[in-house]
Short mmCIF file of C-alpha atoms in Angstrom, two decimals:
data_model
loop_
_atom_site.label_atom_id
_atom_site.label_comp_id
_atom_site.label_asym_id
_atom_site.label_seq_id
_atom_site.Cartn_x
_atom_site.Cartn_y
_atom_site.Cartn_z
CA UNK A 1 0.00 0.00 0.00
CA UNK A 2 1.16 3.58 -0.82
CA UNK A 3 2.03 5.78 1.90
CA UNK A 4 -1.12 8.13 2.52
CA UNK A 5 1.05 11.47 1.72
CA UNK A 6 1.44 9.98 -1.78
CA UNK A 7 -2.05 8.72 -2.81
CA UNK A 8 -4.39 10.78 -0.33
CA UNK A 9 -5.22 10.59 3.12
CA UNK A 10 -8.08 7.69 3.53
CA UNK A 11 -9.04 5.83 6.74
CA UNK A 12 -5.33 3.62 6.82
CA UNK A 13 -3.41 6.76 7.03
CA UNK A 14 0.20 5.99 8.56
CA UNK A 15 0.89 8.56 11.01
CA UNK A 16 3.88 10.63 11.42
CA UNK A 17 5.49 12.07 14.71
CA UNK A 18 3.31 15.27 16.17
CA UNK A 19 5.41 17.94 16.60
CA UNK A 20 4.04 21.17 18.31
CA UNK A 21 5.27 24.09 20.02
CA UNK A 22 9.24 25.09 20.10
CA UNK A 23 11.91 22.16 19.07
CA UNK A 24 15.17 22.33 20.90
CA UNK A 25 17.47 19.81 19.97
CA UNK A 26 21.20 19.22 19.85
CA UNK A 27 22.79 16.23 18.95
CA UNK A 28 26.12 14.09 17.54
CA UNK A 29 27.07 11.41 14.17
CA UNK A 30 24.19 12.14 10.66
CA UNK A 31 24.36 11.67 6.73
CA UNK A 32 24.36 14.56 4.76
CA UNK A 33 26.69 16.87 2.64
CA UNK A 34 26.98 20.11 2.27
CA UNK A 35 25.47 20.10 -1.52
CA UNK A 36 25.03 23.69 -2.17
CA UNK A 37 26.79 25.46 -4.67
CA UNK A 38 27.21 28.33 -2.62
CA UNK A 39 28.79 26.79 0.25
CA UNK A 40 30.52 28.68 3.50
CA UNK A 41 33.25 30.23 3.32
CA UNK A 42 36.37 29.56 5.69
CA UNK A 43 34.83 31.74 8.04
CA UNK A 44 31.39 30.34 7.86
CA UNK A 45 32.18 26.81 8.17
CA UNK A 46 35.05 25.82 10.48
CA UNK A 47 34.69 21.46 10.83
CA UNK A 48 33.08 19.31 9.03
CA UNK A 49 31.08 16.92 10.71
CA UNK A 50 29.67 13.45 9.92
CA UNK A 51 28.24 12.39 6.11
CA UNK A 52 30.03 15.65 5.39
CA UNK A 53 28.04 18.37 6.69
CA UNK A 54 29.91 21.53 6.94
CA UNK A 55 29.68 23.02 10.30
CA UNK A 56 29.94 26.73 11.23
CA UNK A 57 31.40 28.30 14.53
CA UNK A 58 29.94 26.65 17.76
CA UNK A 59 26.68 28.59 18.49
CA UNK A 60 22.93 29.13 20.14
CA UNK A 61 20.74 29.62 17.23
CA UNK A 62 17.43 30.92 18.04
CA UNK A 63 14.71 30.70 14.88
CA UNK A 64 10.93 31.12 14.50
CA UNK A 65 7.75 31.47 12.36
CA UNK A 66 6.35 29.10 10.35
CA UNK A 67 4.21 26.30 11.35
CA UNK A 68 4.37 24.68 7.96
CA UNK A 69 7.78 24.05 8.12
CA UNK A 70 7.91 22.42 11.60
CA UNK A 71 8.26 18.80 10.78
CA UNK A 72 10.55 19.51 8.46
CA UNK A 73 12.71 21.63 10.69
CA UNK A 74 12.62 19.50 13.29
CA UNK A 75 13.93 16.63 10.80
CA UNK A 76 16.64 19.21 9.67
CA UNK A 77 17.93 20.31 13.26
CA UNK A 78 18.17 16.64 14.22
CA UNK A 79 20.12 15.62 11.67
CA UNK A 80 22.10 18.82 11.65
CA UNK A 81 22.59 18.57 15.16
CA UNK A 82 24.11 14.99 15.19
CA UNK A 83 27.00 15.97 13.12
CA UNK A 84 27.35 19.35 14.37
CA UNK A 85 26.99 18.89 18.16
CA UNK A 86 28.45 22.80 19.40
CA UNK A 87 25.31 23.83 17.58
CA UNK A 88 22.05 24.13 18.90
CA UNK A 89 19.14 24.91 17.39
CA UNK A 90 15.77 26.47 18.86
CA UNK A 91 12.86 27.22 16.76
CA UNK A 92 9.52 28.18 18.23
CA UNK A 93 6.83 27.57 15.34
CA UNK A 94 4.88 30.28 16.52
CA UNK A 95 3.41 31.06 13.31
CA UNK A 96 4.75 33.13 10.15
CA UNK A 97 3.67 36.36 11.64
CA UNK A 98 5.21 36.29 14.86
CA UNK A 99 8.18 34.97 13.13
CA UNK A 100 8.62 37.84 10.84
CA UNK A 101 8.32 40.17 13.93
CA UNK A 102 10.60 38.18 15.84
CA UNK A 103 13.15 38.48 13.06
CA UNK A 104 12.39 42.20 12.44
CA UNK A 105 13.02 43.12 16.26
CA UNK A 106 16.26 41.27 16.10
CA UNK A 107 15.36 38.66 18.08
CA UNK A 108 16.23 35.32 15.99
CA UNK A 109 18.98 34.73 13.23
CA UNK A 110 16.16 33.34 10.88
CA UNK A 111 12.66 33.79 10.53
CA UNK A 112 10.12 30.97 8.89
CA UNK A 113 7.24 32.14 7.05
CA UNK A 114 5.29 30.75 4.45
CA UNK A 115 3.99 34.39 3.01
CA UNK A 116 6.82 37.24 2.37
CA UNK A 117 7.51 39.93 3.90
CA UNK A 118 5.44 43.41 2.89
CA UNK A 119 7.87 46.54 1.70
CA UNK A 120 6.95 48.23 5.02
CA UNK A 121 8.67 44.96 6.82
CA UNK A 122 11.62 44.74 4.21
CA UNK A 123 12.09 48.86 5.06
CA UNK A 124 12.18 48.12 8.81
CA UNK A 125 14.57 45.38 7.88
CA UNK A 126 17.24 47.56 6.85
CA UNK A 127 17.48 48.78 10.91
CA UNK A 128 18.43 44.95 11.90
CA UNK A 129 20.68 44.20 8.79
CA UNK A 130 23.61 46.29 9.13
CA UNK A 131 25.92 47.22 6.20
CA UNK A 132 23.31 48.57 4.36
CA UNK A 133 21.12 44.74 3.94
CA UNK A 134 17.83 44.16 4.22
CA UNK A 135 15.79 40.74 4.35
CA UNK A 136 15.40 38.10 1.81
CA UNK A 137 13.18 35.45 1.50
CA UNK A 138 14.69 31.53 0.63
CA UNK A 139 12.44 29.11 -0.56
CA UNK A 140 13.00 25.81 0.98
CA UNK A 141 10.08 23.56 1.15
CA UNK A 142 6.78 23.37 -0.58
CA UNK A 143 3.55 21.32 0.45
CA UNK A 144 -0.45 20.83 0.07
CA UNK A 145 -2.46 22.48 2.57
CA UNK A 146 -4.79 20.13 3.13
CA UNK A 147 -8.95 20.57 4.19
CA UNK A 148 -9.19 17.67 6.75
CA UNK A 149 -12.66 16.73 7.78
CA UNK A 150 -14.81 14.93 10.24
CA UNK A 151 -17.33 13.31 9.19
CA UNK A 152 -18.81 9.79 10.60
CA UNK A 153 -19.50 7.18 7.17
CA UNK A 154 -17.76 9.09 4.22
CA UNK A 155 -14.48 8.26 3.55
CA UNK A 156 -13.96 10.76 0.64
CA UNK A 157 -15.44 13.98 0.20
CA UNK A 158 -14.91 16.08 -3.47
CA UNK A 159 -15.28 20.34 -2.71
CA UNK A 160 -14.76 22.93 -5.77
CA UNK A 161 -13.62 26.41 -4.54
CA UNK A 162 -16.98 27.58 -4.54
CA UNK A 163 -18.23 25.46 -2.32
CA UNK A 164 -15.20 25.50 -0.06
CA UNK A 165 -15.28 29.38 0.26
CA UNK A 166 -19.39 29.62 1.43
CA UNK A 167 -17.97 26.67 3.72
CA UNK A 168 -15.62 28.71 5.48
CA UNK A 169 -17.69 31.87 4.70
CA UNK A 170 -20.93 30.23 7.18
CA UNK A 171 -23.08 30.47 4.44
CA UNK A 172 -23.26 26.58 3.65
CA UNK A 173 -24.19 24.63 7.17
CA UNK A 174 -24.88 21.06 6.89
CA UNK A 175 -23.24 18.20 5.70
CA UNK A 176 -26.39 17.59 3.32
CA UNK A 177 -26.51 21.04 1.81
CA UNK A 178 -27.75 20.81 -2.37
CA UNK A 179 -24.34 22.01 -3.16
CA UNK A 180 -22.53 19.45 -1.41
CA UNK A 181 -24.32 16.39 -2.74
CA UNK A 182 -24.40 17.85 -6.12
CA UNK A 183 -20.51 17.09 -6.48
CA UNK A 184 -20.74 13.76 -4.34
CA UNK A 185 -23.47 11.82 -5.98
CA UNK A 186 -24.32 8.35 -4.25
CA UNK A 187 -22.62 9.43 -1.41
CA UNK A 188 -25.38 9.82 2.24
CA UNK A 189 -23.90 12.78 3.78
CA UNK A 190 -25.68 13.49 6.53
CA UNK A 191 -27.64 16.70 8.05
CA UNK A 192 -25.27 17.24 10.52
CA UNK A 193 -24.25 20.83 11.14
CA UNK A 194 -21.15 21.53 9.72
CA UNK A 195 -18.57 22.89 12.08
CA UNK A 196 -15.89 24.92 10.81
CA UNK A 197 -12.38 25.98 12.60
CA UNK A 198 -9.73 28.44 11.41
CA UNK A 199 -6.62 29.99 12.93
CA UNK A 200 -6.83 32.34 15.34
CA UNK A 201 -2.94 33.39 15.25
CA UNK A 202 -1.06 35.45 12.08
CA UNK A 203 -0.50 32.61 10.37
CA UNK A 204 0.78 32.29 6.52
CA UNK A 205 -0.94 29.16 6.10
CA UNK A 206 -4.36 31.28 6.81
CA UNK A 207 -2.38 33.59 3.96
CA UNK A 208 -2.22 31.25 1.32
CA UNK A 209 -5.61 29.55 2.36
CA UNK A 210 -6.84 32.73 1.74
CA UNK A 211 -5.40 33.58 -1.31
CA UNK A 212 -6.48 29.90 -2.62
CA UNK A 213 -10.10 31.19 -2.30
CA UNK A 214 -9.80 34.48 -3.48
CA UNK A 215 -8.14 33.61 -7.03
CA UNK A 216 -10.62 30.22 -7.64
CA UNK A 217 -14.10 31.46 -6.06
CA UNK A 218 -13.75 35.25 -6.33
CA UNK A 219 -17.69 35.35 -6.67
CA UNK A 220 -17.91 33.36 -3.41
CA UNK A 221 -15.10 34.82 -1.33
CA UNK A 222 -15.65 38.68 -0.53
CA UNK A 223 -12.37 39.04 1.73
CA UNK A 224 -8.82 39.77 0.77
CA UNK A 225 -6.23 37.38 1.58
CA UNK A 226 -3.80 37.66 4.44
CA UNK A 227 -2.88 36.35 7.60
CA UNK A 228 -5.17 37.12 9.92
CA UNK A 229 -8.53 35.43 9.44
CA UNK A 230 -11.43 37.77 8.45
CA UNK A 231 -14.42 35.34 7.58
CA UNK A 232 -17.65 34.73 9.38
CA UNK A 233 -18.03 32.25 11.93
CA UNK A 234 -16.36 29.07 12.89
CA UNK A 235 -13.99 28.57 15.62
CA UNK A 236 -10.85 30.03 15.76
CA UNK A 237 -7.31 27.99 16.97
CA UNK A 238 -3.86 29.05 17.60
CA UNK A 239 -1.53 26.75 15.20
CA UNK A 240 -2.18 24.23 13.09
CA UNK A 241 -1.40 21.30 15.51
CA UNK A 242 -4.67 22.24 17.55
CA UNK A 243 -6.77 22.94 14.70
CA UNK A 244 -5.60 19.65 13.30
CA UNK A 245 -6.92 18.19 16.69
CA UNK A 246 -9.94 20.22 17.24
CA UNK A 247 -10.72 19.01 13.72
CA UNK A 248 -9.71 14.57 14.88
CA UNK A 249 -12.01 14.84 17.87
CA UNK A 250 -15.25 17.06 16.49
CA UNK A 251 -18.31 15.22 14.38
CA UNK A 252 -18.55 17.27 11.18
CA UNK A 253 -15.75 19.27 11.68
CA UNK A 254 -13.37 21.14 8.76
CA UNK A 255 -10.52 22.80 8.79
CA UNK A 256 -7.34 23.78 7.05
CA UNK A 257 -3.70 22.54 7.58
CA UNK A 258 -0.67 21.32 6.05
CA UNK A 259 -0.86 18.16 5.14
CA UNK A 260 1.51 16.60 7.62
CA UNK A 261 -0.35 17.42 10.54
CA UNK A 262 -3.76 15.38 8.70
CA UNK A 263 -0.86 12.55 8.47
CA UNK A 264 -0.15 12.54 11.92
CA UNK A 265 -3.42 12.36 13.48
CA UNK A 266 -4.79 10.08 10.63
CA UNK A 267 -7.54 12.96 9.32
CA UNK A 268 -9.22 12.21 6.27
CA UNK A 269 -8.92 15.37 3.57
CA UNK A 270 -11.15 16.73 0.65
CA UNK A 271 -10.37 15.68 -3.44
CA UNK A 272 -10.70 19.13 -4.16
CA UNK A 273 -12.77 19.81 -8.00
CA UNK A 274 -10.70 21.67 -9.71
CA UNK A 275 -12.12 21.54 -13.59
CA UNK A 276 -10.36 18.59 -14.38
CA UNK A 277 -11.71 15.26 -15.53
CA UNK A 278 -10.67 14.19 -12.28
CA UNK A 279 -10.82 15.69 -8.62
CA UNK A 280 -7.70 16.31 -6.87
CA UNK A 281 -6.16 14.57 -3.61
CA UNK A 282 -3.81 16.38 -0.89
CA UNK A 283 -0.12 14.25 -1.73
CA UNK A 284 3.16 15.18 -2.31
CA UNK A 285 2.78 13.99 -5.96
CA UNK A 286 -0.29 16.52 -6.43
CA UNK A 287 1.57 19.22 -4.87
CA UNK A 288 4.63 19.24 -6.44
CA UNK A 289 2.61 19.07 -10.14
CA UNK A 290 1.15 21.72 -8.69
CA UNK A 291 4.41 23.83 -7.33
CA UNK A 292 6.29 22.96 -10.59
CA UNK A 293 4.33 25.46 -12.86
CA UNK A 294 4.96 28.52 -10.53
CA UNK A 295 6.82 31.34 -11.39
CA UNK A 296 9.59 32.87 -9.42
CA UNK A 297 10.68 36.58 -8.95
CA UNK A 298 14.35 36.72 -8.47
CA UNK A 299 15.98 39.84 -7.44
CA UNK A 300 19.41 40.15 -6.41
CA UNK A 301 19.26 37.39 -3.51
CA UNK A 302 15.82 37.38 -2.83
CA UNK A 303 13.58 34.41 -4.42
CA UNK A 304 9.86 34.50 -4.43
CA UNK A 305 7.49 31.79 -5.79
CA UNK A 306 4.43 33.14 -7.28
CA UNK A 307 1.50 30.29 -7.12
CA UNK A 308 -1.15 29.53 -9.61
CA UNK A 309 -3.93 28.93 -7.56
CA UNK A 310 -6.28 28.35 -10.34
CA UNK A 311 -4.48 25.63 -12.95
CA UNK A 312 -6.96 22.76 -14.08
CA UNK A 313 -3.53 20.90 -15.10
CA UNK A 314 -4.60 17.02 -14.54
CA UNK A 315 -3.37 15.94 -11.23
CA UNK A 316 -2.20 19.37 -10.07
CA UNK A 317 -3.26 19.66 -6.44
CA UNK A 318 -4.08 23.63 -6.40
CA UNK A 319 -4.06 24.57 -2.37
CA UNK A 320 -0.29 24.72 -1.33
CA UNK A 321 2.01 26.93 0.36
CA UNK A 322 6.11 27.73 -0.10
CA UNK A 323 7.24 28.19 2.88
CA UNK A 324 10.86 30.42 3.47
CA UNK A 325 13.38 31.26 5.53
CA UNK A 326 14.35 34.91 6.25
CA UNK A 327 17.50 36.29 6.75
CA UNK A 328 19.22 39.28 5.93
CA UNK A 329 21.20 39.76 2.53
CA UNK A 330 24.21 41.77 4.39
CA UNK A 331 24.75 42.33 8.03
CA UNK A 332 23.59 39.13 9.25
CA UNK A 333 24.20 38.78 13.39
CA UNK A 334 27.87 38.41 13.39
CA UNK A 335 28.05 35.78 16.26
CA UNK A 336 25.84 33.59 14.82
CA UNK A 337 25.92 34.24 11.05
CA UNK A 338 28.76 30.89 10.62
CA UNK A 339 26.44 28.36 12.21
CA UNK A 340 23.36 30.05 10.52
CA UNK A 341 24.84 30.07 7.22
CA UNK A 342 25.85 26.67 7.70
CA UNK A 343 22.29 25.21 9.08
CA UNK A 344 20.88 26.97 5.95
CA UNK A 345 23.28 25.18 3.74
CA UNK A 346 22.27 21.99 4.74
CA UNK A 347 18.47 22.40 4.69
CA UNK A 348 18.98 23.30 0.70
CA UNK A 349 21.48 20.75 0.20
CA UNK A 350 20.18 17.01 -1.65
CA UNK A 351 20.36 15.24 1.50
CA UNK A 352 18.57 18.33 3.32
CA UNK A 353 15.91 17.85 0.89
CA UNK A 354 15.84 14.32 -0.03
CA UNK A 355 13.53 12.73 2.83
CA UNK A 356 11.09 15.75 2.94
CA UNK A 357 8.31 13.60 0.65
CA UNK A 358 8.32 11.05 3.43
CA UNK A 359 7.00 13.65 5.97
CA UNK A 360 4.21 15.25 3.75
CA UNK A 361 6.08 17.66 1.94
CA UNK A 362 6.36 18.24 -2.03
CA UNK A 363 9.23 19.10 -3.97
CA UNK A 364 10.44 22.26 -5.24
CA UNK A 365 11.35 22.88 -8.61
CA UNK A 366 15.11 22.06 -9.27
CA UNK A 367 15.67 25.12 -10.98
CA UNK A 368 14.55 27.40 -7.27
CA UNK A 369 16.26 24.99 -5.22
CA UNK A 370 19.67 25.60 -7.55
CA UNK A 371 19.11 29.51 -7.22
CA UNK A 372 18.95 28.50 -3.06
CA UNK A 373 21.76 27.14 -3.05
CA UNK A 374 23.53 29.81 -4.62
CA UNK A 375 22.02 32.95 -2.81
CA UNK A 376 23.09 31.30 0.25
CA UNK A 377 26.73 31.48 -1.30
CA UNK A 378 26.53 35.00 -0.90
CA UNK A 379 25.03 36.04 1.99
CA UNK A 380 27.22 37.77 4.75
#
């Protein structure tokens, strides 16, 4: 049998280790390489530790943001860890907004956020990176954001943007509603009241949720994207490892989340109607179809992947997120700039990247994960 993450979440999902809150972990012996074509310099990367990972100066590396990215980083600083043991690694996945402030007050050498910043935040960047740099945004994994649901006797449920957006919108209630049945014929969906949860936290996933709806139902979704939630009703939830779990443990419940944390907790997800002959499941495989025809903005160091929300390409999963690290292009914090530029190396290198299916994630293009590689080459 196929691992869920691959061929849709159904009722024999595999699940994968919850992670929730802030990961501190140090560590000693890993595979990897360096693998970036832009690796450390002498002063960025003093040792190199096991299965060749280069590792920078012994230091405390503090990190936060995205929620999207928390498996993987927490698969990234354990592996990074073991062959780099002076380093430790603490990021809080707090949510892309917080993260971005955290970074922008000069609290963390990183930032993880699956949305970039505005020009307003890269402005106020300029006062943490000195030497005249500002923030950029790396691209380092992709992934589905998946609409996990609750729902006693139906193993698969198909949704079109439409009906997703009056969903989330309160203006479709039951589980029986016309518009419902009308794209799952023979199915008995009950009249249970449909209960609907959303973050309550800045959150990028919310972001690109958001901007999901707006491009594919604009007729049904009458709010702007962005981070903070703006719909009627539901029930809003800090992170998406509660709202994963309010969404487990509630009959008729629906909610939105990366596709991990439906893994984990064995949550079954919407085939989401796209136009195609054929609806759409939440995988990896789906995703990265779906990732592969976005275009990228590259400017000086900073990469940004634009998403087509609304492609009808056949097997093109169309609700995902990029999620990026942030860090400045010049002026980075001098004590911990070798270790950071180091972890950062890794995380883009192949072995950085290579296992990240196996956790829920999809790939990036080859061609942005190249252009990582090199940016990171010449940051300072």
């Amino acid at each position: 049998m196929k691992p869920p993450w691959k061929g849709g979440l159904r009722a024999g999902a595999v699940g994968a280790a919850v992670v929730s809150g802030a990961l501190a972990l140090t560590a000693c012996g890993s595979n990897g390489d360096s693998g970036a074509s832009g690796s450390p310099s002498p002063a960025a990367a003093t040792s190199t530790g096991a299965g060749g990972i280069a590792c920078g100066k012994a230091a405390t590396l503090q990190a936060s943001g995205s929620t999207a990215q928390q498996y993987a980083m927490k698969d990234w600083i354990k592996n990074y860890s073991k062959a780099c043991p002076d380093t430790k690694i603490n990021y809080d996945g707090n949510g892309s907004g917080k993260g971005q402030d955290d970074f922008l007050a000069g609290k963390t050498a990183f930032a993880g956020s699956d949305t970039p910043l505005t020009g307003d935040q890269i402005d106020q960047s300029k006062k943490v990176c000195t030497g005249g740099g500002r923030a950029v945004h790396l691209p380092m994994v992709g992934g589905p954001i998946a609409v996990g649901f609750h729902l006693s006797g139906v193993d698969r449920l198909v949704l079109d943007a439409p009906t997703i957006a009056k969903i989330f919108d309160g203006r479709i209630t039951t589980w029986n509603d016309p518009a419902i049945t009308q794209l799952n014929k023979g199915a008995k969906l009950p009249s249970t009241p449909i209960r609907q949860f959303h973050r309550s936290d800045s959150s990028g996933t919310t972001d690109n949720f958001t901007a999901y709806l707006a491009a594919a139902a604009p007729d049904d979704w009458p709010y702007d994207h962005g981070k903070e939630w703006t719909a009627k009703g539901g029930k809003a939830v800090k992170g998406s490892a509660d709202l994963a779990t309010q969404v487990q443990k509630t009959e008729g419940a629906i909610g939105y989340f990366e596709l991990p944390y439906a893994v984990a907790r064995m949550i079954r997800t919407v085939s989401v109607d796209t136009g195609a002959p054929t609806p759409v499941d939440a995988n990896v495989i789906s995703a990265s179809q779906a990732i592969a025809g976005a275009k990228t903005v590259d400017t000086g160091s900073d990469v940004l992947v634009k998403l087509n929300y609304t492609a009808k390409a056949p097997g093109a999963y169309p609700i995902d997120v990029v999620t990026y690290e942030i860090v400045c292009d010049k002026g980075n914090k001098s004590a911990t700039w070798p270790a950071t530029k180091a972890f950062l190396t890794y995380m883009a290198s192949q072995k950085g990247q290579q296992n990240l299916t196996f956790q829920g994630y999809a790939t990036l293009p080859a061609a942005v994960v190249n252009k990582v590689r090199g940016e990171i080459g010449t940051l300072s």
